[in-house]
């Protein structure tokens, strides 16, 4: 049962270790795989050592701040912190577990005492503000120092590379040691007062429970680290570390320095010897690392983060402890109401005055009372379900957002394609319209040409008739001769053969594609049939066609009749309409 | 401490040795050309054998350097460019050897009037690379002095082009003793000698970019 209540702490430890790998691997980016494995193993050992050897630091501070004697409350504090970080990570990238834990503890203290230890909280806030600023300045300072040293020492570029690799590894180990010292406070700090003064028996040996707790916590963090290594770290996790080795080192060194100063008891003891002191409180890994990156980027002269990113960072930092405290406070109130519902007589104590929250606490969380165990089991189950549910929801939400992004990208692509095809279509339609206008124009030209030919022929025929008449009535021999000459001249030119040839050629040229379509559909048509159809399309009557091709109107009618048969037209089908629809 | 830097020191030695070998091969090339022009064919043959040995040694060193750079995962951000640089430097040795071989195989007919021009051309070509190889060494230690040497390389490369142009002009306009085909043949040898300074210029370009990257 105790292990179940330690679950939230172990989960936090696992999550911290899981997250810390990507920070530490950043320092080891672009190395050989074997080197990375060695690095992680040594970092794990350093982390473990840091957690075990710094029990007087931030771990003790958190324990003292919480002062909780009930394991169930300790569980709830860490569960609230876990719920807060899970929920806020949906919206914000950088969320600190340390901030959430302190927020939860604050919420609890408010519920129990209605007061807050303002001095301690002030110290915490000051340290939370100072550490990222210090990290930014240190990273910029380290970079400047490194570059000037490189210039002065005239080292070979390969030696500089190797030296940086070694320095980076040292920074990594110091950072891992300090992270261990810091994170153990988040994992085991709230449980310390619960097990104060108690011992457990393992293999016939009596061990201080606090030490066992710290050991389990450190183990949880290390397991998280190693499990993350087994799942291949994706490239985007290391994006932040796509810097040169000098910059990489500056960031890691500032990170390790700040953590060493504010998490490890070694420096605190040293400072203590000269009469100064400061509390060791849990600080945020992500904030300090981010500040280090910002520091080097400003030194190099470019902005890594935009204004809204900074705003997001600030909002996330404030929201985390507030939300966590709120969740803890509301949960405690809810359980108090739940207990009141089951035990209404507990409103007043035996002495007659109202029971304080602490007294409710003692009644509610009394381990010896078996009726409570069922309630606690329900609480535990609900909390676990909530946490799992949130985790699954977050994952699904992320997947959904990714799909939605992909879908919207595809949609945008398809929309663009659609627009393109629409434009192509309208362009083709415009082109078709233009070409159709050209065809209509050319057809009109042909019509005019045909009509002019016909007119000329009419005129010439009339002249011929007039001359014939004059010739028969003329008496003078000379005049008869002249009239005869003019008549012969006209007869020779009456047939207008050249113009007609030219006209036929124009008609054939204009209707070339039409003739091909005709041949495909009706392969029994002759050239004359096709020409007749072309004349009909031009709107010429049988009489006009007969004049053009020098046959009688009746012959034209016969040709039309034969054409109808060849085209297999029914009696009620109009030849002209049929031809225009081909 | 020395244990941590053992591989690095070996690699540095190999790089220095590689540059020396290439430098030597270019000097042998120049000697070979001069011996050929002086019709001292015995020494010319010795030069060919020597340049072959040096070129093979340069190839082996190049492969060793490549393997060590990857195995030790050193300078990952510059590795690609450094290997490209090493490759181009190796081209110098390869080109020098091939040119000398071509002298040996094709035996171009160089009239006495042209000998001095060819001497000047080969000397100028060697001057170009004489600047760039020290620039490469400077880059590995301190990139600040690299740019001076790169500028000198560009200057000498332009001089080589001018000398080459004058040589070809003289060959085609003034020399009457050679047939047209012989002139064309000789022109190619002038081009071969100029090629060395062109490679030197390309190395200068790569160094310039690398030096910029290091200062970022």
XYZ file of N, CA, C and O in Angstrom, chain A residues 29-32 147 150-151 154-163 165-166 243-246 300, chain B residues 4-5 8-9 11-12 15 69-78 139-142 214-216:
192
model
N 25.883 15.571 -28.421
C 25.421 15.419 -29.796
C 26.617 15.342 -30.747
O 27.682 15.874 -30.478
N 26.398 14.679 -31.857
C 27.412 14.511 -32.901
C 28.632 13.729 -32.409
O 29.752 13.966 -32.808
N 28.398 12.823 -31.474
C 29.494 11.940 -31.078
C 29.211 10.554 -31.619
O 28.127 10.257 -32.110
N 30.204 9.661 -31.426
C 30.000 8.272 -31.821
C 28.990 7.640 -30.867
O 28.892 8.012 -29.699
N 36.535 31.777 -26.649
C 37.004 32.275 -27.952
C 38.321 33.016 -27.809
O 39.225 32.854 -28.632
N 41.102 30.497 -27.240
C 41.439 29.772 -28.463
C 42.354 30.611 -29.356
O 43.274 30.093 -29.966
N 42.045 31.916 -29.396
C 42.867 32.796 -30.238
C 44.272 32.921 -29.682
O 45.253 32.912 -30.417
N 46.761 29.477 -29.864
C 47.201 28.954 -31.170
C 47.179 27.430 -31.220
O 48.103 26.798 -31.688
N 46.090 26.874 -30.714
C 45.999 25.410 -30.756
C 45.523 24.953 -32.121
O 44.819 25.684 -32.824
N 45.890 23.728 -32.453
C 45.423 23.128 -33.699
C 43.909 22.921 -33.595
O 43.396 22.611 -32.519
N 43.224 23.080 -34.721
C 41.755 22.980 -34.737
C 41.283 21.633 -34.208
O 40.243 21.525 -33.524
N 42.058 20.588 -34.469
C 41.667 19.252 -33.994
C 41.858 19.145 -32.482
O 41.046 18.528 -31.789
N 42.885 19.790 -31.983
C 43.117 19.756 -30.539
C 42.022 20.530 -29.817
O 41.567 20.122 -28.748
N 41.618 21.638 -30.432
C 40.529 22.426 -29.839
C 39.264 21.578 -29.793
O 38.549 21.542 -28.781
N 39.000 20.871 -30.886
C 37.819 20.000 -30.940
C 37.844 18.952 -29.850
O 36.853 18.715 -29.159
N 38.995 18.326 -29.695
C 39.137 17.266 -28.694
C 39.008 17.851 -27.278
O 38.340 17.268 -26.417
N 39.641 19.007 -27.078
C 39.580 19.657 -25.759
C 38.132 20.002 -25.404
O 37.684 19.782 -24.269
N 35.498 18.522 -26.497
C 34.783 17.269 -26.197
C 34.995 16.888 -24.736
O 34.058 16.497 -24.034
N 36.259 17.003 -24.284
C 36.580 16.615 -22.899
C 35.896 17.567 -21.914
O 35.280 17.133 -20.930
N 24.397 23.730 -32.286
C 25.337 24.832 -32.233
C 26.729 24.295 -32.457
O 26.958 23.096 -32.488
N 27.664 25.241 -32.565
C 29.061 24.825 -32.657
C 29.479 24.257 -31.298
O 28.824 24.548 -30.276
N 30.564 23.475 -31.250
C 31.004 22.902 -29.973
C 31.297 23.976 -28.922
O 31.028 23.763 -27.733
N 31.812 25.142 -29.364
C 32.113 26.202 -28.379
C 30.825 26.683 -27.713
O 30.755 26.849 -26.483
N 26.180 36.149 -29.702
C 26.504 35.972 -31.117
C 25.789 36.984 -31.998
O 26.080 37.106 -33.172
N 44.396 11.197 -23.632
C 43.203 11.758 -24.250
C 43.495 12.319 -25.640
O 42.614 12.388 -26.483
N 44.760 12.748 -25.838
C 45.096 13.431 -27.093
C 45.925 12.575 -28.042
O 46.395 13.075 -29.059
N 44.367 12.338 -31.492
C 44.358 13.671 -32.100
C 45.751 14.028 -32.593
O 45.908 14.557 -33.711
N 46.768 13.762 -31.758
C 48.151 14.086 -32.147
C 48.577 13.306 -33.381
O 49.238 13.853 -34.273
N 46.658 12.227 -35.731
C 45.933 12.782 -36.883
C 46.591 14.090 -37.346
O 46.756 14.337 -38.551
N 46.990 14.890 -36.382
C 47.655 16.174 -36.721
C 48.947 15.879 -37.465
O 49.259 16.540 -38.482
N 48.205 14.874 -41.049
C 47.799 16.014 -41.892
C 49.038 16.819 -42.294
O 49.205 17.185 -43.463
N 39.361 10.930 -38.997
C 38.413 12.018 -38.700
C 37.031 11.475 -38.377
O 36.349 11.943 -37.468
N 36.621 10.460 -39.154
C 35.300 9.865 -38.884
C 35.314 9.020 -37.617
O 34.405 9.111 -36.797
N 36.358 8.214 -37.422
C 36.377 7.315 -36.261
C 36.413 8.068 -34.937
O 35.805 7.648 -33.957
N 37.143 9.181 -34.928
C 37.254 9.926 -33.669
C 36.177 10.998 -33.519
O 36.130 11.670 -32.489
N 35.327 11.125 -34.528
C 34.226 12.102 -34.477
C 34.725 13.494 -34.079
O 34.100 14.197 -33.287
N 35.870 13.868 -34.685
C 36.428 15.183 -34.362
C 35.882 16.230 -35.323
O 35.609 15.934 -36.484
N 35.788 17.443 -34.815
C 35.313 18.621 -35.579
C 34.136 18.272 -36.497
O 34.215 18.482 -37.709
N 33.051 17.770 -35.960
C 31.950 17.336 -36.824
C 31.376 18.469 -37.678
O 30.907 18.233 -38.779
N 31.464 19.693 -37.170
C 30.855 20.803 -37.922
C 31.701 21.224 -39.116
O 31.189 21.846 -40.047
N 33.010 20.908 -39.104
C 33.869 21.280 -40.238
C 34.350 20.074 -41.023
O 35.032 20.229 -42.026
N 45.418 27.777 -41.512
C 44.005 27.603 -41.189
C 43.836 26.678 -39.986
O 43.044 26.914 -39.085
N 44.626 25.596 -39.983
C 44.490 24.635 -38.879
C 44.927 25.203 -37.534
O 44.512 24.719 -36.491
N 45.757 26.255 -37.589
C 46.220 26.818 -36.316
C 45.569 28.150 -35.968
O 45.120 28.363 -34.867
N 45.599 29.032 -36.956
C 44.976 30.319 -36.637
C 44.452 30.922 -37.921
O 45.206 31.311 -38.781
N 34.574 29.447 -39.447
C 35.218 29.357 -38.129
C 35.009 30.617 -37.320
O 34.993 30.577 -36.101
N 34.890 31.736 -38.042
C 34.734 33.000 -37.321
C 33.298 33.299 -36.915
O 33.052 34.269 -36.219
N 32.350 32.452 -37.341
C 30.945 32.688 -36.991
C 30.667 32.372 -35.523
O 31.216 31.451 -34.983
